[in-house]
Amino acid sequence: MFLPMHIGILLIPFVSSISWLHFCYFLIGYVLICGLGNNVGLHRWAGHKSIELGTYSKYVVLFFSMMTGQGHAIWWAALHRGAHHKYSDTDKDIHSPIHGKWYAFHGWEWKHDPSKVNYKYVVDLLRDPLLVITGKYYKAIVICTWILVGYISIDLLLWMFLLPAVLGLHLEGLVNLLCHNNYGYRNFETKDNSRNVFLLGLFNWGNGWHNNHHYKQSSFDFGSTISGKWYEFDACRLFKPLLKL
């Protein structure tokens, strides 16, 4: 999904305009795709099972997790659990900066072989029929959604779906690059090189409080609940009251 998403946003200057309405579209997408889909759905729910979703919220979170364009929840979680956290900042870490800065940012995506994903780390997710069926038709679901939304409004597709998805993808790349490098600060001594990066903590839905997260991976709140520092606010906490619905 990497290439079509980027081609889509490059079309914005030619087929759309900039207005307060478009900015509102983007903010809605930033909340639903970057926040709810990526950081709650892929990372906290599928990646770490740090929260149990309600009957209805599960469908919403899963849908927007697919709209991130970062892969289906089963595949994402398998990589995150078995090729990142298990071997964090070692030669077996799939996107550690020890392999190079560009490699950590996005290069790993081009070299990754999907056939080598080890699904033994996500047996719990494979027991869920909804996740299995949406995983099977993941690309078709995403592309059909784009076509339908684009038919309704090309501005809606570009500003509320594609632009936030691309932003989320690059924010994830920055976390891989900066939060496992010699930037930021550490609250806890961990076996890896994880760091907290202040701006990524605030604007990437708590994911920048990365040292906290690696210290206590089971916590839904990556910020002050772990560290006790009030300014390490994890915006994903705002979703929590709705996730039991």
PDB file of C-alpha atoms in Angstrom:
ATOM      1  CA  MET A   1       0.000   0.000   0.000  1.00  0.00           C
ATOM      2  CA  PHE A   2       3.056   2.265   0.374  1.00  0.00           C
ATOM      3  CA  LEU A   3       3.251   3.366  -3.269  1.00  0.00           C
ATOM      4  CA  PRO A   4      -0.441   4.047  -4.059  1.00  0.00           C
ATOM      5  CA  MET A   5      -0.867   6.044  -0.833  1.00  0.00           C
ATOM      6  CA  HIS A   6       2.041   8.313  -1.711  1.00  0.00           C
ATOM      7  CA  ILE A   7       0.930   8.716  -5.320  1.00  0.00           C
ATOM      8  CA  GLY A   8      -2.476   9.707  -3.998  1.00  0.00           C
ATOM      9  CA  ILE A   9      -1.240  12.528  -1.790  1.00  0.00           C
ATOM     10  CA  LEU A  10       1.008  13.838  -4.574  1.00  0.00           C
ATOM     11  CA  LEU A  11      -2.189  14.447  -6.550  1.00  0.00           C
ATOM     12  CA  ILE A  12      -3.600  16.807  -3.899  1.00  0.00           C
ATOM     13  CA  PRO A  13      -2.219  20.050  -5.449  1.00  0.00           C
ATOM     14  CA  PHE A  14      -3.701  19.077  -8.824  1.00  0.00           C
ATOM     15  CA  VAL A  15      -7.146  17.764  -7.933  1.00  0.00           C
ATOM     16  CA  SER A  16      -7.972  19.431  -4.611  1.00  0.00           C
ATOM     17  CA  SER A  17      -7.561  22.677  -2.724  1.00  0.00           C
ATOM     18  CA  ILE A  18      -6.758  23.782   0.809  1.00  0.00           C
ATOM     19  CA  SER A  19      -9.603  25.013   3.002  1.00  0.00           C
ATOM     20  CA  TRP A  20     -10.855  24.762   6.568  1.00  0.00           C
ATOM     21  CA  LEU A  21     -13.126  21.916   5.475  1.00  0.00           C
ATOM     22  CA  HIS A  22     -10.165  19.943   4.132  1.00  0.00           C
ATOM     23  CA  PHE A  23      -8.247  20.643   7.337  1.00  0.00           C
ATOM     24  CA  CYS A  24     -11.196  19.262   9.321  1.00  0.00           C
ATOM     25  CA  TYR A  25     -11.193  16.154   7.102  1.00  0.00           C
ATOM     26  CA  PHE A  26      -7.509  15.712   7.896  1.00  0.00           C
ATOM     27  CA  LEU A  27      -7.991  16.126  11.645  1.00  0.00           C
ATOM     28  CA  ILE A  28     -10.757  13.513  11.650  1.00  0.00           C
ATOM     29  CA  GLY A  29      -8.486  11.137   9.735  1.00  0.00           C
ATOM     30  CA  TYR A  30      -5.581  11.882  12.076  1.00  0.00           C
ATOM     31  CA  VAL A  31      -7.727  10.853  15.039  1.00  0.00           C
ATOM     32  CA  LEU A  32      -9.359   7.792  13.450  1.00  0.00           C
ATOM     33  CA  ILE A  33      -6.461   6.412  11.397  1.00  0.00           C
ATOM     34  CA  CYS A  34      -3.287   7.560  13.196  1.00  0.00           C
ATOM     35  CA  GLY A  35      -4.784   7.393  16.666  1.00  0.00           C
ATOM     36  CA  LEU A  36      -7.503   4.754  16.766  1.00  0.00           C
ATOM     37  CA  GLY A  37      -6.401   2.555  13.865  1.00  0.00           C
ATOM     38  CA  ASN A  38      -2.640   2.613  14.214  1.00  0.00           C
ATOM     39  CA  ASN A  39      -1.765   3.296  17.815  1.00  0.00           C
ATOM     40  CA  VAL A  40      -4.770   1.666  19.473  1.00  0.00           C
ATOM     41  CA  GLY A  41      -5.676  -1.017  16.937  1.00  0.00           C
ATOM     42  CA  LEU A  42      -2.380  -2.246  15.560  1.00  0.00           C
ATOM     43  CA  HIS A  43      -0.068  -1.456  18.447  1.00  0.00           C
ATOM     44  CA  ARG A  44      -1.969  -1.721  21.721  1.00  0.00           C
ATOM     45  CA  TRP A  45      -4.752  -4.140  20.816  1.00  0.00           C
ATOM     46  CA  ALA A  46      -3.248  -6.506  18.229  1.00  0.00           C
ATOM     47  CA  GLY A  47       0.417  -5.985  19.044  1.00  0.00           C
ATOM     48  CA  HIS A  48       0.242  -6.278  22.816  1.00  0.00           C
ATOM     49  CA  LYS A  49      -3.334  -7.194  23.794  1.00  0.00           C
ATOM     50  CA  SER A  50      -3.165  -4.423  26.372  1.00  0.00           C
ATOM     51  CA  ILE A  51      -6.920  -3.876  26.060  1.00  0.00           C
ATOM     52  CA  GLU A  52      -9.983  -5.967  25.315  1.00  0.00           C
ATOM     53  CA  LEU A  53     -12.328  -4.322  22.827  1.00  0.00           C
ATOM     54  CA  GLY A  54     -16.104  -4.319  23.076  1.00  0.00           C
ATOM     55  CA  THR A  55     -18.423  -5.954  20.540  1.00  0.00           C
ATOM     56  CA  TYR A  56     -18.945  -2.829  18.441  1.00  0.00           C
ATOM     57  CA  SER A  57     -15.675  -1.003  19.026  1.00  0.00           C
ATOM     58  CA  LYS A  58     -13.795  -4.042  17.726  1.00  0.00           C
ATOM     59  CA  TYR A  59     -15.255  -3.602  14.225  1.00  0.00           C
ATOM     60  CA  VAL A  60     -14.495   0.120  14.211  1.00  0.00           C
ATOM     61  CA  VAL A  61     -10.928  -0.274  15.474  1.00  0.00           C
ATOM     62  CA  LEU A  62     -10.195  -3.136  13.079  1.00  0.00           C
ATOM     63  CA  PHE A  63     -11.546  -1.177  10.102  1.00  0.00           C
ATOM     64  CA  PHE A  64      -9.423   1.880  10.807  1.00  0.00           C
ATOM     65  CA  SER A  65      -6.386  -0.292  11.536  1.00  0.00           C
ATOM     66  CA  MET A  66      -6.673  -1.558   7.962  1.00  0.00           C
ATOM     67  CA  MET A  67      -7.018   2.001   6.667  1.00  0.00           C
ATOM     68  CA  THR A  68      -3.504   2.753   7.970  1.00  0.00           C
ATOM     69  CA  GLY A  69      -2.098   0.860   4.985  1.00  0.00           C
ATOM     70  CA  GLN A  70       0.480  -0.756   7.290  1.00  0.00           C
ATOM     71  CA  GLY A  71      -0.732  -4.310   6.824  1.00  0.00           C
ATOM     72  CA  HIS A  72      -3.362  -6.434   8.490  1.00  0.00           C
ATOM     73  CA  ALA A  73      -3.420  -6.701  12.288  1.00  0.00           C
ATOM     74  CA  ILE A  74      -2.286 -10.351  12.318  1.00  0.00           C
ATOM     75  CA  TRP A  75       0.754  -9.697  10.123  1.00  0.00           C
ATOM     76  CA  TRP A  76       1.590  -6.439  11.934  1.00  0.00           C
ATOM     77  CA  ALA A  77       1.421  -8.065  15.349  1.00  0.00           C
ATOM     78  CA  ALA A  78       3.467 -11.091  14.244  1.00  0.00           C
ATOM     79  CA  LEU A  79       6.297  -8.800  13.143  1.00  0.00           C
ATOM     80  CA  HIS A  80       5.996  -6.533  16.147  1.00  0.00           C
ATOM     81  CA  ARG A  81       6.016  -9.308  18.711  1.00  0.00           C
ATOM     82  CA  GLY A  82       8.404 -11.750  17.071  1.00  0.00           C
ATOM     83  CA  ALA A  83      10.763  -9.565  15.028  1.00  0.00           C
ATOM     84  CA  HIS A  84      10.959  -6.379  17.099  1.00  0.00           C
ATOM     85  CA  HIS A  85      10.230  -6.750  20.816  1.00  0.00           C
ATOM     86  CA  LYS A  86      11.691 -10.225  21.108  1.00  0.00           C
ATOM     87  CA  TYR A  87      14.992  -9.122  19.560  1.00  0.00           C
ATOM     88  CA  SER A  88      14.878  -5.363  20.114  1.00  0.00           C
ATOM     89  CA  ASP A  89      18.022  -3.603  18.844  1.00  0.00           C
ATOM     90  CA  THR A  90      19.832  -6.813  17.971  1.00  0.00           C
ATOM     91  CA  ASP A  91      20.702  -8.198  14.551  1.00  0.00           C
ATOM     92  CA  LYS A  92      17.327  -9.968  14.469  1.00  0.00           C
ATOM     93  CA  ASP A  93      15.315  -6.778  15.068  1.00  0.00           C
ATOM     94  CA  ILE A  94      13.549  -6.146  11.766  1.00  0.00           C
ATOM     95  CA  HIS A  95      13.726  -2.341  11.859  1.00  0.00           C
ATOM     96  CA  SER A  96      16.428  -1.338  14.329  1.00  0.00           C
ATOM     97  CA  PRO A  97      18.715   1.611  13.462  1.00  0.00           C
ATOM     98  CA  ILE A  98      21.692  -0.679  14.036  1.00  0.00           C
ATOM     99  CA  HIS A  99      21.063  -1.777  10.428  1.00  0.00           C
ATOM    100  CA  GLY A 100      21.191   1.844   9.218  1.00  0.00           C
ATOM    101  CA  LYS A 101      19.067   4.963   9.589  1.00  0.00           C
ATOM    102  CA  TRP A 102      17.208   4.666   6.273  1.00  0.00           C
ATOM    103  CA  TYR A 103      16.684   0.966   6.916  1.00  0.00           C
ATOM    104  CA  ALA A 104      14.993   1.745  10.245  1.00  0.00           C
ATOM    105  CA  PHE A 105      12.889   4.542   8.752  1.00  0.00           C
ATOM    106  CA  HIS A 106      11.471   2.692   5.735  1.00  0.00           C
ATOM    107  CA  GLY A 107      14.140   0.596   4.049  1.00  0.00           C
ATOM    108  CA  TRP A 108      13.182  -2.568   5.922  1.00  0.00           C
ATOM    109  CA  GLU A 109       9.757  -2.524   4.243  1.00  0.00           C
ATOM    110  CA  TRP A 110      11.327  -2.959   0.812  1.00  0.00           C
ATOM    111  CA  LYS A 111      13.553  -5.837   1.916  1.00  0.00           C
ATOM    112  CA  HIS A 112      11.001  -7.646   4.064  1.00  0.00           C
ATOM    113  CA  ASP A 113       9.888 -11.064   2.800  1.00  0.00           C
ATOM    114  CA  PRO A 114       6.248 -11.639   3.930  1.00  0.00           C
ATOM    115  CA  SER A 115       6.638 -15.406   3.476  1.00  0.00           C
ATOM    116  CA  LYS A 116       9.117 -15.462   6.379  1.00  0.00           C
ATOM    117  CA  VAL A 117       6.730 -14.037   8.961  1.00  0.00           C
ATOM    118  CA  ASN A 118       6.476 -16.371  11.939  1.00  0.00           C
ATOM    119  CA  TYR A 119       2.830 -16.578  12.965  1.00  0.00           C
ATOM    120  CA  LYS A 120       3.530 -18.645  16.058  1.00  0.00           C
ATOM    121  CA  TYR A 121       3.681 -15.347  17.941  1.00  0.00           C
ATOM    122  CA  VAL A 122       0.049 -14.514  17.134  1.00  0.00           C
ATOM    123  CA  VAL A 123      -1.764 -17.796  17.768  1.00  0.00           C
ATOM    124  CA  ASP A 124      -4.251 -15.867  19.916  1.00  0.00           C
ATOM    125  CA  LEU A 125      -5.171 -13.634  16.960  1.00  0.00           C
ATOM    126  CA  LEU A 126      -5.434 -16.582  14.582  1.00  0.00           C
ATOM    127  CA  ARG A 127      -8.206 -17.998  16.767  1.00  0.00           C
ATOM    128  CA  ASP A 128     -10.389 -14.981  15.926  1.00  0.00           C
ATOM    129  CA  PRO A 129     -12.490 -15.703  12.775  1.00  0.00           C
ATOM    130  CA  LEU A 130     -13.032 -11.983  12.117  1.00  0.00           C
ATOM    131  CA  LEU A 131      -9.298 -11.312  12.044  1.00  0.00           C
ATOM    132  CA  VAL A 132      -8.636 -14.324   9.843  1.00  0.00           C
ATOM    133  CA  ILE A 133     -11.259 -13.427   7.219  1.00  0.00           C
ATOM    134  CA  THR A 134     -10.312  -9.728   7.099  1.00  0.00           C
ATOM    135  CA  GLY A 135      -6.659 -10.733   6.878  1.00  0.00           C
ATOM    136  CA  LYS A 136      -7.428 -12.925   3.873  1.00  0.00           C
ATOM    137  CA  TYR A 137      -9.157 -10.082   2.035  1.00  0.00           C
ATOM    138  CA  TYR A 138      -7.144  -7.222   3.498  1.00  0.00           C
ATOM    139  CA  LYS A 139      -6.011  -5.596   0.244  1.00  0.00           C
ATOM    140  CA  ALA A 140      -9.431  -5.957  -1.355  1.00  0.00           C
ATOM    141  CA  ILE A 141     -11.095  -4.304   1.655  1.00  0.00           C
ATOM    142  CA  VAL A 142      -8.691  -1.360   1.612  1.00  0.00           C
ATOM    143  CA  ILE A 143      -8.864  -0.794  -2.153  1.00  0.00           C
ATOM    144  CA  CYS A 144     -12.663  -1.125  -2.281  1.00  0.00           C
ATOM    145  CA  THR A 145     -12.957   1.369   0.585  1.00  0.00           C
ATOM    146  CA  TRP A 146     -10.739   3.827  -1.263  1.00  0.00           C
ATOM    147  CA  ILE A 147     -12.796   3.439  -4.438  1.00  0.00           C
ATOM    148  CA  LEU A 148     -16.085   3.918  -2.601  1.00  0.00           C
ATOM    149  CA  VAL A 149     -14.889   6.946  -0.634  1.00  0.00           C
ATOM    150  CA  GLY A 150     -13.306   8.439  -3.761  1.00  0.00           C
ATOM    151  CA  TYR A 151     -16.572   7.994  -5.640  1.00  0.00           C
ATOM    152  CA  ILE A 152     -18.377   9.896  -2.884  1.00  0.00           C
ATOM    153  CA  SER A 153     -15.734  12.623  -2.669  1.00  0.00           C
ATOM    154  CA  ILE A 154     -12.160  12.716  -3.928  1.00  0.00           C
ATOM    155  CA  ASP A 155     -11.385  15.362  -1.293  1.00  0.00           C
ATOM    156  CA  LEU A 156     -12.603  13.011   1.434  1.00  0.00           C
ATOM    157  CA  LEU A 157     -10.379  10.215   0.129  1.00  0.00           C
ATOM    158  CA  LEU A 158      -7.270  12.368  -0.150  1.00  0.00           C
ATOM    159  CA  TRP A 159      -7.582  14.412   3.031  1.00  0.00           C
ATOM    160  CA  MET A 160      -9.301  12.067   5.494  1.00  0.00           C
ATOM    161  CA  PHE A 161      -7.941   8.694   4.382  1.00  0.00           C
ATOM    162  CA  LEU A 162      -4.709   8.879   2.390  1.00  0.00           C
ATOM    163  CA  LEU A 163      -2.962  11.893   3.925  1.00  0.00           C
ATOM    164  CA  PRO A 164      -3.407  10.733   7.562  1.00  0.00           C
ATOM    165  CA  ALA A 165      -2.370   7.199   6.567  1.00  0.00           C
ATOM    166  CA  VAL A 166       0.843   8.477   4.977  1.00  0.00           C
ATOM    167  CA  LEU A 167       1.509  10.706   7.990  1.00  0.00           C
ATOM    168  CA  GLY A 168       1.008   7.730  10.304  1.00  0.00           C
ATOM    169  CA  LEU A 169       3.359   5.606   8.231  1.00  0.00           C
ATOM    170  CA  HIS A 170       6.122   8.212   8.448  1.00  0.00           C
ATOM    171  CA  LEU A 171       5.522   8.787  12.152  1.00  0.00           C
ATOM    172  CA  GLU A 172       6.037   5.060  12.671  1.00  0.00           C
ATOM    173  CA  GLY A 173       9.264   5.323  10.687  1.00  0.00           C
ATOM    174  CA  LEU A 174      10.429   8.193  12.886  1.00  0.00           C
ATOM    175  CA  VAL A 175       9.711   6.139  16.008  1.00  0.00           C
ATOM    176  CA  ASN A 176      11.830   3.290  14.619  1.00  0.00           C
ATOM    177  CA  LEU A 177      14.610   5.724  13.752  1.00  0.00           C
ATOM    178  CA  LEU A 178      14.642   8.217  16.639  1.00  0.00           C
ATOM    179  CA  CYS A 179      13.284   6.218  19.568  1.00  0.00           C
ATOM    180  CA  HIS A 180      15.875   3.477  19.113  1.00  0.00           C
ATOM    181  CA  ASN A 181      18.788   5.806  18.490  1.00  0.00           C
ATOM    182  CA  ASN A 182      20.780   8.255  20.594  1.00  0.00           C
ATOM    183  CA  TYR A 183      18.016  10.845  20.689  1.00  0.00           C
ATOM    184  CA  GLY A 184      15.642  11.625  23.525  1.00  0.00           C
ATOM    185  CA  TYR A 185      15.974  10.344  27.081  1.00  0.00           C
ATOM    186  CA  ARG A 186      15.450   7.223  29.161  1.00  0.00           C
ATOM    187  CA  ASN A 187      13.350   6.828  32.294  1.00  0.00           C
ATOM    188  CA  PHE A 188      14.197   3.156  32.686  1.00  0.00           C
ATOM    189  CA  GLU A 189      17.153   0.889  32.057  1.00  0.00           C
ATOM    190  CA  THR A 190      16.046  -1.660  29.472  1.00  0.00           C
ATOM    191  CA  LYS A 191      18.015  -4.238  27.510  1.00  0.00           C
ATOM    192  CA  ASP A 192      17.456  -2.317  24.266  1.00  0.00           C
ATOM    193  CA  ASN A 193      18.234   1.237  23.172  1.00  0.00           C
ATOM    194  CA  SER A 194      14.678   2.576  23.510  1.00  0.00           C
ATOM    195  CA  ARG A 195      14.279   6.315  24.165  1.00  0.00           C
ATOM    196  CA  ASN A 196      11.471   8.764  24.860  1.00  0.00           C
ATOM    197  CA  VAL A 197      11.244  11.518  22.242  1.00  0.00           C
ATOM    198  CA  PHE A 198       9.072  14.357  23.520  1.00  0.00           C
ATOM    199  CA  LEU A 199       7.422  15.573  20.294  1.00  0.00           C
ATOM    200  CA  LEU A 200       6.693  12.033  19.118  1.00  0.00           C
ATOM    201  CA  GLY A 201       5.188  11.321  22.512  1.00  0.00           C
ATOM    202  CA  LEU A 202       2.798  14.234  22.203  1.00  0.00           C
ATOM    203  CA  PHE A 203       1.897  14.094  18.516  1.00  0.00           C
ATOM    204  CA  ASN A 204       2.134  10.384  17.745  1.00  0.00           C
ATOM    205  CA  TRP A 205      -0.444   9.224  20.257  1.00  0.00           C
ATOM    206  CA  GLY A 206       1.996   8.292  23.002  1.00  0.00           C
ATOM    207  CA  ASN A 207       4.216   6.122  20.851  1.00  0.00           C
ATOM    208  CA  GLY A 208       7.135   8.472  21.413  1.00  0.00           C
ATOM    209  CA  TRP A 209       7.199   7.506  25.099  1.00  0.00           C
ATOM    210  CA  HIS A 210       9.009   4.502  23.758  1.00  0.00           C
ATOM    211  CA  ASN A 211      11.374   3.736  26.607  1.00  0.00           C
ATOM    212  CA  ASN A 212       8.369   3.595  28.938  1.00  0.00           C
ATOM    213  CA  HIS A 213       6.638   1.231  26.527  1.00  0.00           C
ATOM    214  CA  HIS A 214       9.603  -1.121  26.254  1.00  0.00           C
ATOM    215  CA  TYR A 215       9.903  -1.123  30.030  1.00  0.00           C
ATOM    216  CA  LYS A 216       6.243  -2.134  30.505  1.00  0.00           C
ATOM    217  CA  GLN A 217       4.850  -3.468  27.238  1.00  0.00           C
ATOM    218  CA  SER A 218       1.548  -4.610  28.721  1.00  0.00           C
ATOM    219  CA  SER A 219       0.439  -1.087  29.658  1.00  0.00           C
ATOM    220  CA  PHE A 220      -2.211   0.599  27.501  1.00  0.00           C
ATOM    221  CA  ASP A 221      -0.909   3.998  28.578  1.00  0.00           C
ATOM    222  CA  PHE A 222       2.663   4.455  27.386  1.00  0.00           C
ATOM    223  CA  GLY A 223       3.084   7.694  29.321  1.00  0.00           C
ATOM    224  CA  SER A 224       2.532   8.919  32.854  1.00  0.00           C
ATOM    225  CA  THR A 225       0.913   5.724  34.151  1.00  0.00           C
ATOM    226  CA  ILE A 226       4.315   4.060  33.743  1.00  0.00           C
ATOM    227  CA  SER A 227       6.700   6.925  34.422  1.00  0.00           C
ATOM    228  CA  GLY A 228       4.713   9.026  36.878  1.00  0.00           C
ATOM    229  CA  LYS A 229       5.665  12.155  34.887  1.00  0.00           C
ATOM    230  CA  TRP A 230       2.539  14.250  34.248  1.00  0.00           C
ATOM    231  CA  TYR A 231       3.852  15.783  31.031  1.00  0.00           C
ATOM    232  CA  GLU A 232       4.244  12.373  29.374  1.00  0.00           C
ATOM    233  CA  PHE A 233       0.628  12.388  28.265  1.00  0.00           C
ATOM    234  CA  ASP A 234      -0.541   9.491  26.100  1.00  0.00           C
ATOM    235  CA  ALA A 235      -3.425  10.729  23.949  1.00  0.00           C
ATOM    236  CA  CYS A 236      -4.651   7.167  23.383  1.00  0.00           C
ATOM    237  CA  ARG A 237      -6.111   7.379  26.884  1.00  0.00           C
ATOM    238  CA  LEU A 238      -8.833   9.572  25.370  1.00  0.00           C
ATOM    239  CA  PHE A 239     -10.173   6.578  23.436  1.00  0.00           C
ATOM    240  CA  LYS A 240     -10.267   4.190  26.378  1.00  0.00           C
ATOM    241  CA  PRO A 241     -13.795   4.939  27.706  1.00  0.00           C
ATOM    242  CA  LEU A 242     -15.233   4.142  24.244  1.00  0.00           C
ATOM    243  CA  LEU A 243     -13.339   0.912  23.643  1.00  0.00           C
ATOM    244  CA  LYS A 244     -15.584  -1.222  25.843  1.00  0.00           C
ATOM    245  CA  LEU A 245     -18.703  -0.455  23.771  1.00  0.00           C
TER     246      LEU A 245
END
